[in-house]
Amino acid sequence: MSAEREVLLPIEGMSCASCVDRVGKALRRLPDVRDAEVNLALRQARVVVRDLDALGGVLEAVEDAGYHVPASVEALRAGLTAADAEKAAQREQMSLVRRTAVALVLAAASMALPMTGLFSGTPLRLALLALTAPVLAWSGQGFFVRAWGALKHGSANMSTLVSIGSGTAFVYSLVVTIAPQRFERRGLVPDVYYESASFIIGLVLLGNALEARARTRTSFAIRALVGLAPRTARIVRNGREEDVDVAQVRAGDEVIVRPGERVPVDGRVEDGESDVDESMLTGEPLPAHKRAGERVVGGTVNGQGALRLRAERVGEDTVLAQIVRLVRHAQSTRAPVQALADRISAVFVPMVLVVAAAAFVIWWLVGPEPRLLHGIIAFVTVSVIACPCAMGLATPTALVVGMGRGAALGVLIKSGDALERAAGVDTVVVDKTGTVTEGKPALGEVRIAAGAGLDEAAALALAAAVEASSEHPLATAVVAAARERGRPVGRATDFVAVPGGGARGHVDGHAVAIGAERWLTSEGVDVGALAGAAAQVAGSGATPLVLAVDGRAVAVLAVRDRVRKGAAEAIARLGRLGLRVVMLTGDRREAAESIAHEVGIADVRAELSPSGKLEVIDALRAEGRKVAMVGDGINDAPALARADVGVAVGSGTDVAIEAADVALLRAGLEGVPTVLHLARRTMGTIRANLFWAFAYNTLGIPVAAGALYPAFGILLSPVFAAFAMAMSSVSVVTNSLRLRRFVA
């Protein structure tokens, strides 16, 4: 049996939220489908199947619901890529354009023919029937197929309304064509409405075509990212250089990158030196200098020097591929606000049919003559004008554009739910080390206690021996300083690291501990002799590490971390957004306040253990605040998970930080105000889309039913209703596209 697998399904024919709901339900009903996420804006579904043998049933379920997957079981089993899905969408768009053109040309001919005077009476009606039949049978076929699929499942959708509207106009006209005398005996002029039936389908298709064209622009950012990957790479095999397709590069291959070329794969520099433009990945405008031993990322641009790399990650394993995959997955998720549109759409179409039927009955019973004709027009117009396309597109189009724009700015939002929560954040909690500061501390002075019985070199050697087994940035600084100063770095035995405290072990028969002053006190070490020195170090903005040997405090090591460039401006931007900023750290208060003062943070919580950081976040949330936690994604994983929104900052080389809701590809705080501002703008766009979609239907349905007729004599034409409905969908997509111009 095959292993569980995620499959991408391009789906043709979806046009509204009820389409998405029905396809999703059809897929999730299958016993071998564990999960299914359907996206209207992308016209695709991501389906997790327990067994690839279930793919045949998956295709049947989609087809039975009235939609089409333009891919075979074999293609899905092999793994359909996002590029394949995009090609399928392009083919559907071209087919849509052809069907739209035929419908509108024949509709225009139907309108123009009576004006020519070439035909009249029954011959004219038969000619109009001949012009209209291809529109319904070919151009509008999809509407009727999907309406029938919905009917079989006891539901209704946008296609139901279009089919009923155009079908009613056509059937009425057909009856008039076949038996005009039935109307003449009642004193009615046997007019036909073939052009209305054609124009309804033609204009709805035109709206779909315009929407599809605009929708292709919603994924512009993703296509731009995909386009960064070069198609070929120059590799060295058997001692010879050759250009090969990038798909043929394997991990371990030797790759040559010439000046001005894009790096084809992720790898490590073995020879050469150059400045590499990584702005596509991190947003950093200045190029990064690369030399032997340093990593480079595929898609970045090499500068003036030549580089010889050893390929490490290729194909779908590269950072660029991870980013594209992460954003595509995020774009296919749903924001909680979409549930409102989904709930309304579930009952909206049946409600519209009831209103349309009521309008027909009222016109037929109490309306002015010709009552039957007025009733039919009202029925058709209400059915067509109320199609809920705009409601279905309101949320997914904005999510696709907003998340794509975020990716272009180096901000990866992992889901629609995370974006909606980020929009509501009012408090930003930041970790100090590695976030506000560079996270690359360096050792400064070493102060020895009076009567300690050892010198600075011996103290540093003991400290480095313990810290050599630790991965903490402060420990790394101590070890690096020992090596730079020519001190031997041994290894402690019985090593123990205490999160938020320090580390201890045995070195040359001595019990050695190094860490925060408060931790050593809790361990029974008297640090009183060094309290003054530690306070002076902390007051200068450095972190004091107290070294104890055999239970006696012997030295204070001053470790200083520099504030990140741009941190102060990022904090100022957060303030302009009306956000409260809190800094958390396990460092001494004096050192923390010095750093906080430098970047403009007023609220500092210092000397916190990892559990203490969680308590601060819980306390802020208990006050009713919506909290975003910003950290490095590793040491701060519990706090990132506990906050309403976890924001992980990185170097752009590890985008799969599981604990966070948002990943920033650039280290530092600059991306934090960007992501929160973008989230607010995206949610504002979604709310505007939903408002206008609801307002359009709220106003349009009564007018279509004839509410203006008693006072103004206005009864909308079904053709105008079709045009208005189409334009409402286009306006929603166009409004969402404005997010492409978002500037951080």
CSV table of C-alpha atoms in Angstrom, one decimal, residues 127-542:
chain,number,residue,atom,x,y,z
A,127,ALA,CA,-33.3,32.4,-37.1
A,128,LEU,CA,-32.9,33.7,-33.6
A,129,LEU,CA,-33.3,30.2,-32.2
A,130,ALA,CA,-30.5,29.0,-34.6
A,131,LEU,CA,-28.2,31.8,-33.3
A,132,THR,CA,-29.0,31.1,-29.6
A,133,ALA,CA,-28.9,27.3,-29.5
A,134,PRO,CA,-25.0,27.1,-29.9
A,135,VAL,CA,-24.6,29.6,-27.0
A,136,LEU,CA,-26.5,27.4,-24.6
A,137,ALA,CA,-25.3,24.1,-26.0
A,138,TRP,CA,-21.6,25.0,-26.2
A,139,SER,CA,-20.6,28.3,-24.6
A,140,GLY,CA,-22.9,27.8,-21.6
A,141,GLN,CA,-22.7,24.0,-21.4
A,142,GLY,CA,-20.6,24.2,-18.2
A,143,PHE,CA,-23.3,26.1,-16.3
A,144,PHE,CA,-25.9,23.5,-17.1
A,145,VAL,CA,-23.6,20.6,-16.3
A,146,ARG,CA,-22.6,22.1,-12.9
A,147,ALA,CA,-26.2,23.0,-12.1
A,148,TRP,CA,-27.2,19.4,-12.8
A,149,GLY,CA,-24.4,18.1,-10.6
A,150,ALA,CA,-25.5,20.4,-7.8
A,151,LEU,CA,-29.2,19.3,-8.2
A,152,LYS,CA,-28.2,15.6,-7.9
A,153,HIS,CA,-26.7,16.4,-4.5
A,154,GLY,CA,-29.7,18.5,-3.4
A,155,SER,CA,-27.8,21.8,-3.5
A,156,ALA,CA,-27.5,24.9,-5.7
A,157,ASN,CA,-24.8,27.2,-6.8
A,158,MET,CA,-24.0,30.2,-9.1
A,159,SER,CA,-24.4,27.9,-12.1
A,160,THR,CA,-27.9,27.1,-10.9
A,161,LEU,CA,-28.9,30.7,-11.0
A,162,VAL,CA,-27.3,31.3,-14.4
A,163,SER,CA,-28.8,28.2,-15.8
A,164,ILE,CA,-32.3,29.0,-14.5
A,165,GLY,CA,-32.0,32.6,-15.7
A,166,SER,CA,-30.8,31.9,-19.2
A,167,GLY,CA,-32.8,28.7,-19.5
A,168,THR,CA,-36.1,30.4,-18.5
A,169,ALA,CA,-35.6,33.1,-21.1
A,170,PHE,CA,-34.8,30.5,-23.7
A,171,VAL,CA,-37.7,28.1,-22.9
A,172,TYR,CA,-40.1,31.0,-22.9
A,173,SER,CA,-38.9,32.1,-26.3
A,174,LEU,CA,-38.9,28.6,-27.6
A,175,VAL,CA,-42.6,28.2,-26.6
A,176,VAL,CA,-43.4,31.5,-28.3
A,177,THR,CA,-41.6,30.3,-31.4
A,178,ILE,CA,-43.4,26.9,-31.5
A,179,ALA,CA,-46.9,28.0,-30.5
A,180,PRO,CA,-47.2,31.8,-30.8
A,181,GLN,CA,-51.0,31.5,-31.1
A,182,ARG,CA,-51.3,30.6,-27.4
A,183,PHE,CA,-50.1,34.1,-26.5
A,184,GLU,CA,-51.9,35.9,-29.3
A,185,ARG,CA,-55.3,34.5,-28.0
A,186,ARG,CA,-54.6,36.1,-24.7
A,187,GLY,CA,-53.9,39.5,-26.3
A,188,LEU,CA,-50.1,39.3,-25.7
A,189,VAL,CA,-47.5,40.2,-28.2
A,190,PRO,CA,-45.4,37.1,-28.6
A,191,ASP,CA,-42.0,38.6,-28.1
A,192,VAL,CA,-39.0,36.4,-27.8
A,193,TYR,CA,-35.9,36.9,-25.5
A,194,TYR,CA,-33.3,34.8,-27.2
A,195,GLU,CA,-30.8,37.7,-27.1
A,196,SER,CA,-31.3,37.9,-23.3
A,197,ALA,CA,-30.5,34.2,-22.9
A,198,SER,CA,-27.3,34.6,-25.0
A,199,PHE,CA,-26.3,37.8,-23.4
A,200,ILE,CA,-26.7,36.4,-19.9
A,201,ILE,CA,-24.3,33.6,-20.7
A,202,GLY,CA,-22.0,35.8,-22.7
A,203,LEU,CA,-21.7,38.5,-20.1
A,204,VAL,CA,-21.3,36.1,-17.2
A,205,LEU,CA,-18.5,34.3,-19.2
A,206,LEU,CA,-17.0,37.7,-19.9
A,207,GLY,CA,-16.9,38.5,-16.2
A,208,ASN,CA,-15.3,35.1,-15.6
A,209,ALA,CA,-12.7,35.7,-18.3
A,210,LEU,CA,-11.9,39.2,-17.0
A,211,GLU,CA,-11.7,37.8,-13.5
A,212,ALA,CA,-9.5,34.9,-14.6
A,213,ARG,CA,-7.2,37.4,-16.4
A,214,ALA,CA,-6.9,39.5,-13.2
A,215,ARG,CA,-6.6,36.4,-11.1
A,216,THR,CA,-3.4,35.3,-13.0
A,217,ARG,CA,-1.9,38.5,-11.7
A,218,THR,CA,-2.6,37.6,-8.1
A,219,SER,CA,0.2,35.0,-8.2
A,220,PHE,CA,2.7,37.4,-9.8
A,221,ALA,CA,5.0,37.2,-6.7
A,222,ILE,CA,5.1,33.5,-6.8
A,223,ARG,CA,5.8,33.3,-10.5
A,224,ALA,CA,8.6,35.9,-10.0
A,225,LEU,CA,10.1,33.7,-7.3
A,226,VAL,CA,9.9,30.7,-9.5
A,227,GLY,CA,11.5,32.7,-12.3
A,228,LEU,CA,14.6,33.3,-10.1
A,229,ALA,CA,15.7,29.7,-10.4
A,230,PRO,CA,18.1,29.4,-13.4
A,231,ARG,CA,17.4,26.7,-16.0
A,232,THR,CA,21.0,25.6,-16.4
A,233,ALA,CA,24.1,25.1,-14.3
A,234,ARG,CA,27.8,24.7,-15.1
A,235,ILE,CA,29.2,21.6,-13.3
A,236,VAL,CA,32.5,19.8,-13.3
A,237,ARG,CA,32.4,16.1,-14.1
A,238,ASN,CA,35.2,13.9,-15.0
A,239,GLY,CA,37.5,16.9,-14.9
A,240,ARG,CA,35.5,18.8,-17.6
A,241,GLU,CA,33.1,21.7,-17.3
A,242,GLU,CA,29.7,21.3,-18.9
A,243,ASP,CA,26.4,23.1,-18.9
A,244,VAL,CA,23.5,20.9,-17.9
A,245,ASP,CA,19.8,21.3,-17.0
A,246,VAL,CA,19.6,22.4,-13.4
A,247,ALA,CA,17.4,19.3,-12.7
A,248,GLN,CA,20.4,17.1,-13.5
A,249,VAL,CA,22.6,18.6,-10.7
A,250,ARG,CA,23.0,16.3,-7.8
A,251,ALA,CA,24.1,16.9,-4.2
A,252,GLY,CA,27.9,16.7,-4.1
A,253,ASP,CA,28.4,18.0,-7.6
A,254,GLU,CA,31.0,20.7,-8.1
A,255,VAL,CA,29.3,23.8,-9.5
A,256,ILE,CA,30.9,26.8,-11.2
A,257,VAL,CA,29.2,30.2,-10.9
A,258,ARG,CA,30.5,32.9,-13.1
A,259,PRO,CA,30.3,36.6,-12.5
A,260,GLY,CA,26.8,38.0,-13.0
A,261,GLU,CA,25.1,34.6,-13.0
A,262,ARG,CA,22.4,33.3,-10.7
A,263,VAL,CA,23.4,30.6,-8.2
A,264,PRO,CA,21.6,27.4,-9.5
A,265,VAL,CA,21.6,25.4,-6.2
A,266,ASP,CA,22.2,25.7,-2.5
A,267,GLY,CA,25.8,25.0,-1.7
A,268,ARG,CA,29.0,25.8,0.1
A,269,VAL,CA,31.8,27.9,-1.4
A,270,GLU,CA,35.0,25.8,-1.9
A,271,ASP,CA,37.0,28.3,-3.8
A,272,GLY,CA,36.7,31.9,-4.9
A,273,GLU,CA,35.4,35.1,-3.3
A,274,SER,CA,32.5,37.4,-4.4
A,275,ASP,CA,29.7,39.6,-3.3
A,276,VAL,CA,26.3,37.9,-3.7
A,277,ASP,CA,23.0,39.8,-4.0
A,278,GLU,CA,20.6,38.0,-1.6
A,279,SER,CA,17.9,40.7,-1.7
A,280,MET,CA,15.4,38.3,-3.4
A,281,LEU,CA,15.6,36.1,-0.3
A,282,THR,CA,16.2,38.4,2.7
A,283,GLY,CA,15.3,41.9,1.4
A,284,GLU,CA,18.8,43.0,2.4
A,285,PRO,CA,19.8,45.7,-0.2
A,286,LEU,CA,23.5,45.3,0.3
A,287,PRO,CA,25.2,42.2,-1.2
A,288,ALA,CA,26.8,39.6,1.2
A,289,HIS,CA,30.5,38.9,0.8
A,290,LYS,CA,31.1,35.2,0.3
A,291,ARG,CA,34.3,33.3,0.7
A,292,ALA,CA,35.4,29.6,1.1
A,293,GLY,CA,33.4,27.8,3.7
A,294,GLU,CA,30.3,30.0,3.5
A,295,ARG,CA,26.9,29.0,2.2
A,296,VAL,CA,25.1,30.4,-0.8
A,297,VAL,CA,21.5,30.0,-1.8
A,298,GLY,CA,20.0,29.1,-5.2
A,299,GLY,CA,18.4,32.1,-7.0
A,300,THR,CA,20.7,34.7,-5.6
A,301,VAL,CA,22.9,36.7,-8.0
A,302,ASN,CA,26.7,36.4,-8.0
A,303,GLY,CA,28.7,39.6,-8.3
A,304,GLN,CA,32.1,40.2,-9.9
A,305,GLY,CA,34.0,37.2,-8.7
A,306,ALA,CA,33.9,33.6,-9.8
A,307,LEU,CA,32.8,30.9,-7.2
A,308,ARG,CA,33.3,27.2,-7.1
A,309,LEU,CA,30.6,25.5,-5.0
A,310,ARG,CA,29.8,22.1,-3.7
A,311,ALA,CA,26.1,21.5,-4.2
A,312,GLU,CA,24.3,20.6,-0.9
A,313,ARG,CA,20.6,21.0,-1.6
A,314,VAL,CA,19.1,20.7,-5.1
A,315,GLY,CA,15.6,20.7,-6.8
A,316,GLU,CA,12.7,20.7,-4.3
A,317,ASP,CA,15.1,20.7,-1.4
A,318,THR,CA,16.5,24.2,-2.0
A,319,VAL,CA,15.6,27.2,0.1
A,320,LEU,CA,13.9,28.9,-2.9
A,321,ALA,CA,11.7,25.8,-3.5
A,322,GLN,CA,10.8,25.7,0.2
A,323,ILE,CA,9.7,29.3,0.1
A,324,VAL,CA,7.5,28.8,-3.0
A,325,ARG,CA,6.0,25.6,-1.5
A,326,LEU,CA,5.3,27.3,1.8
A,327,VAL,CA,3.7,30.3,0.2
A,328,ARG,CA,1.6,28.2,-2.2
A,329,HIS,CA,0.4,26.1,0.8
A,330,ALA,CA,-0.4,29.2,2.8
A,331,GLN,CA,-2.4,30.7,-0.1
A,332,SER,CA,-4.5,27.6,-0.3
A,333,THR,CA,-5.6,27.9,3.4
A,334,ARG,CA,-8.7,29.7,4.6
A,335,ALA,CA,-8.9,32.6,6.9
A,336,PRO,CA,-11.6,32.4,9.7
A,337,VAL,CA,-13.4,35.4,8.2
A,338,GLN,CA,-14.1,33.3,5.2
A,339,ALA,CA,-16.4,31.2,7.2
A,340,LEU,CA,-18.9,34.0,7.2
A,341,ALA,CA,-19.1,34.1,3.4
A,342,ASP,CA,-19.3,30.3,3.3
A,343,ARG,CA,-22.2,30.1,5.8
A,344,ILE,CA,-24.1,32.8,3.9
A,345,SER,CA,-23.4,31.2,0.5
A,346,ALA,CA,-24.7,27.9,1.7
A,347,VAL,CA,-28.2,29.3,2.1
A,348,PHE,CA,-27.9,32.2,-0.3
A,349,VAL,CA,-28.7,30.5,-3.6
A,350,PRO,CA,-31.8,28.7,-2.3
A,351,MET,CA,-32.9,32.0,-0.8
A,352,VAL,CA,-32.5,33.8,-4.1
A,353,LEU,CA,-34.5,31.1,-5.9
A,354,VAL,CA,-37.3,31.7,-3.3
A,355,VAL,CA,-37.2,35.5,-3.8
A,356,ALA,CA,-37.1,35.0,-7.6
A,357,ALA,CA,-40.2,32.7,-7.5
A,358,ALA,CA,-42.0,35.2,-5.1
A,359,ALA,CA,-41.2,38.0,-7.5
A,360,PHE,CA,-42.7,36.0,-10.4
A,361,VAL,CA,-45.9,35.2,-8.5
A,362,ILE,CA,-46.4,38.7,-7.3
A,363,TRP,CA,-46.0,40.2,-10.8
A,364,TRP,CA,-48.2,37.5,-12.2
A,365,LEU,CA,-51.0,38.0,-9.7
A,366,VAL,CA,-51.1,41.8,-9.1
A,367,GLY,CA,-48.7,43.3,-11.6
A,368,PRO,CA,-49.7,45.5,-14.6
A,369,GLU,CA,-50.0,43.9,-18.0
A,370,PRO,CA,-48.3,42.0,-19.5
A,371,ARG,CA,-48.2,40.4,-16.1
A,372,LEU,CA,-46.8,37.0,-17.2
A,373,LEU,CA,-44.0,38.7,-19.1
A,374,HIS,CA,-43.1,41.0,-16.3
A,375,GLY,CA,-43.0,38.1,-13.9
A,376,ILE,CA,-40.7,36.1,-16.1
A,377,ILE,CA,-38.4,39.1,-16.5
A,378,ALA,CA,-38.3,39.7,-12.7
A,379,PHE,CA,-37.6,36.0,-12.1
A,380,VAL,CA,-34.8,35.9,-14.6
A,381,THR,CA,-33.3,39.2,-13.5
A,382,VAL,CA,-33.2,38.2,-9.8
A,383,SER,CA,-31.7,34.8,-10.6
A,384,VAL,CA,-28.9,36.4,-12.6
A,385,ILE,CA,-28.0,39.5,-10.5
A,386,ALA,CA,-27.7,37.6,-7.3
A,387,CYS,CA,-25.0,35.1,-8.3
A,388,PRO,CA,-22.6,35.0,-5.3
A,389,CYS,CA,-19.3,35.0,-7.2
A,390,ALA,CA,-18.1,38.2,-5.5
A,391,MET,CA,-18.7,36.7,-2.0
A,392,GLY,CA,-16.7,33.6,-2.9
A,393,LEU,CA,-13.8,35.6,-4.3
A,394,ALA,CA,-13.7,38.2,-1.5
A,395,THR,CA,-11.3,36.3,0.9
A,396,PRO,CA,-9.2,34.0,-1.3
A,397,THR,CA,-8.1,36.6,-3.8
A,398,ALA,CA,-6.9,39.0,-1.1
A,399,LEU,CA,-5.1,36.2,0.7
A,400,VAL,CA,-3.3,35.1,-2.5
A,401,VAL,CA,-2.2,38.6,-3.3
A,402,GLY,CA,-1.3,39.6,0.3
A,403,MET,CA,0.7,36.5,1.0
A,404,GLY,CA,2.5,36.7,-2.4
A,405,ARG,CA,3.4,40.3,-1.7
A,406,GLY,CA,4.7,39.3,1.7
A,407,ALA,CA,6.9,36.6,0.1
A,408,ALA,CA,8.3,39.3,-2.2
A,409,LEU,CA,9.2,41.4,0.9
A,410,GLY,CA,10.9,38.5,2.7
A,411,VAL,CA,7.9,37.7,4.9
A,412,LEU,CA,6.3,34.2,4.9
A,413,ILE,CA,2.9,34.0,6.5
A,414,LYS,CA,2.0,30.3,7.0
A,415,SER,CA,-1.8,30.4,6.9
A,416,GLY,CA,-4.9,32.5,6.5
A,417,ASP,CA,-5.6,32.0,10.1
A,418,ALA,CA,-2.2,33.3,11.1
A,419,LEU,CA,-2.7,36.4,8.9
A,420,GLU,CA,-6.0,37.2,10.5
A,421,ARG,CA,-4.6,36.8,14.0
A,422,ALA,CA,-1.6,39.0,13.0
A,423,ALA,CA,-4.0,41.7,11.9
A,424,GLY,CA,-5.4,41.9,15.4
A,425,VAL,CA,-2.1,42.1,17.3
A,426,ASP,CA,-1.8,45.0,19.7
A,427,THR,CA,1.4,44.0,21.6
A,428,VAL,CA,4.7,42.8,20.3
A,429,VAL,CA,7.0,40.9,22.6
A,430,VAL,CA,10.6,40.7,21.4
A,431,ASP,CA,13.5,38.5,22.7
A,432,LYS,CA,16.7,40.4,23.1
A,433,THR,CA,19.5,38.1,22.0
A,434,GLY,CA,19.6,37.4,18.3
A,435,THR,CA,16.5,39.6,17.7
A,436,VAL,CA,17.1,43.1,19.0
A,437,THR,CA,20.9,42.4,19.1
A,438,GLU,CA,22.9,40.5,16.5
A,439,GLY,CA,23.2,37.4,18.5
A,440,LYS,CA,26.9,37.3,17.9
A,441,PRO,CA,28.3,38.5,21.2
A,442,ALA,CA,32.0,38.9,21.8
A,443,LEU,CA,34.0,38.6,25.0
A,444,GLY,CA,35.4,41.9,26.4
A,445,GLU,CA,37.2,42.3,29.7
A,446,VAL,CA,37.7,39.6,32.4
A,447,ARG,CA,37.7,40.8,36.0
A,448,ILE,CA,39.4,38.5,38.5
A,449,ALA,CA,38.3,38.6,42.2
A,450,ALA,CA,40.8,39.5,44.8
A,451,GLY,CA,42.6,36.5,46.2
A,452,ALA,CA,41.2,34.2,43.5
A,453,GLY,CA,44.5,32.5,43.0
A,454,LEU,CA,44.4,32.5,39.2
A,455,ASP,CA,45.0,34.9,36.4
A,456,GLU,CA,42.9,36.0,33.4
A,457,ALA,CA,44.3,33.3,31.1
A,458,ALA,CA,43.6,30.5,33.5
A,459,ALA,CA,40.1,31.8,34.2
A,460,LEU,CA,39.3,32.0,30.5
A,461,ALA,CA,40.6,28.4,29.9
A,462,LEU,CA,38.4,27.0,32.7
A,463,ALA,CA,35.3,28.9,31.4
A,464,ALA,CA,36.0,27.9,27.8
A,465,ALA,CA,36.3,24.2,28.8
A,466,VAL,CA,32.8,24.3,30.3
A,467,GLU,CA,31.2,26.4,27.5
A,468,ALA,CA,32.7,24.3,24.7
A,469,SER,CA,29.8,21.8,25.1
A,470,SER,CA,27.1,24.6,25.1
A,471,GLU,CA,25.4,26.0,22.0
A,472,HIS,CA,24.3,29.2,23.6
A,473,PRO,CA,25.6,32.4,21.9
A,474,LEU,CA,27.3,33.6,25.1
A,475,ALA,CA,29.1,30.3,25.4
A,476,THR,CA,30.2,30.6,21.8
A,477,ALA,CA,31.7,34.0,22.5
A,478,VAL,CA,33.7,32.7,25.4
A,479,VAL,CA,35.1,29.8,23.5
A,480,ALA,CA,36.0,32.0,20.5
A,481,ALA,CA,37.8,34.5,22.7
A,482,ALA,CA,39.9,31.7,24.3
A,483,ARG,CA,41.0,30.4,20.9
A,484,GLU,CA,41.7,33.9,19.6
A,485,ARG,CA,43.9,34.6,22.6
A,486,GLY,CA,45.8,31.3,22.2
A,487,ARG,CA,44.3,29.5,25.2
A,488,PRO,CA,43.8,25.7,24.9
A,489,VAL,CA,40.1,24.7,24.9
A,490,GLY,CA,39.5,21.5,26.8
A,491,ARG,CA,36.3,19.6,27.5
A,492,ALA,CA,34.5,19.5,30.8
A,493,THR,CA,33.2,16.2,32.1
A,494,ASP,CA,29.8,15.7,33.7
A,495,PHE,CA,28.6,18.7,31.7
A,496,VAL,CA,25.1,20.1,32.5
A,497,ALA,CA,23.4,23.1,30.8
A,498,VAL,CA,20.7,24.9,32.7
A,499,PRO,CA,18.4,26.9,30.4
A,500,GLY,CA,18.2,30.5,31.5
A,501,GLY,CA,20.9,29.9,34.1
A,502,GLY,CA,24.3,28.7,32.9
A,503,ALA,CA,26.4,25.6,32.7
A,504,ARG,CA,28.6,23.5,35.0
A,505,GLY,CA,31.0,20.6,34.7
A,506,HIS,CA,34.4,19.2,35.9
A,507,VAL,CA,37.7,20.5,34.5
A,508,ASP,CA,41.0,19.0,35.7
A,509,GLY,CA,39.4,17.8,38.9
A,510,HIS,CA,37.7,21.1,39.7
A,511,ALA,CA,34.0,21.8,39.8
A,512,VAL,CA,33.5,24.7,37.5
A,513,ALA,CA,30.2,26.7,36.9
A,514,ILE,CA,29.6,29.7,34.8
A,515,GLY,CA,26.4,31.7,34.2
A,516,ALA,CA,24.1,34.3,35.6
A,517,GLU,CA,24.7,35.7,39.0
A,518,ARG,CA,21.3,34.8,40.3
A,519,TRP,CA,21.7,31.2,39.2
A,520,LEU,CA,25.0,30.7,40.9
A,521,THR,CA,23.5,32.1,44.1
A,522,SER,CA,20.7,29.5,43.8
A,523,GLU,CA,23.5,26.9,43.4
A,524,GLY,CA,24.9,28.0,46.8
A,525,VAL,CA,27.8,30.1,45.4
A,526,ASP,CA,28.6,33.3,47.3
A,527,VAL,CA,29.0,36.0,44.6
A,528,GLY,CA,29.1,38.9,46.9
A,529,ALA,CA,32.8,39.7,46.2
A,530,LEU,CA,32.0,40.2,42.6
A,531,ALA,CA,28.6,41.8,42.8
A,532,GLY,CA,30.0,45.3,42.3
A,533,ALA,CA,32.0,44.2,39.3
A,534,ALA,CA,29.0,42.4,37.8
A,535,ALA,CA,26.8,45.5,38.3
A,536,GLN,CA,29.4,47.7,36.5
A,537,VAL,CA,29.6,45.3,33.6
A,538,ALA,CA,25.8,45.2,33.3
A,539,GLY,CA,25.5,49.0,33.6
A,540,SER,CA,27.8,49.4,30.5
A,541,GLY,CA,25.3,47.3,28.4
A,542,ALA,CA,27.3,44.0,28.5
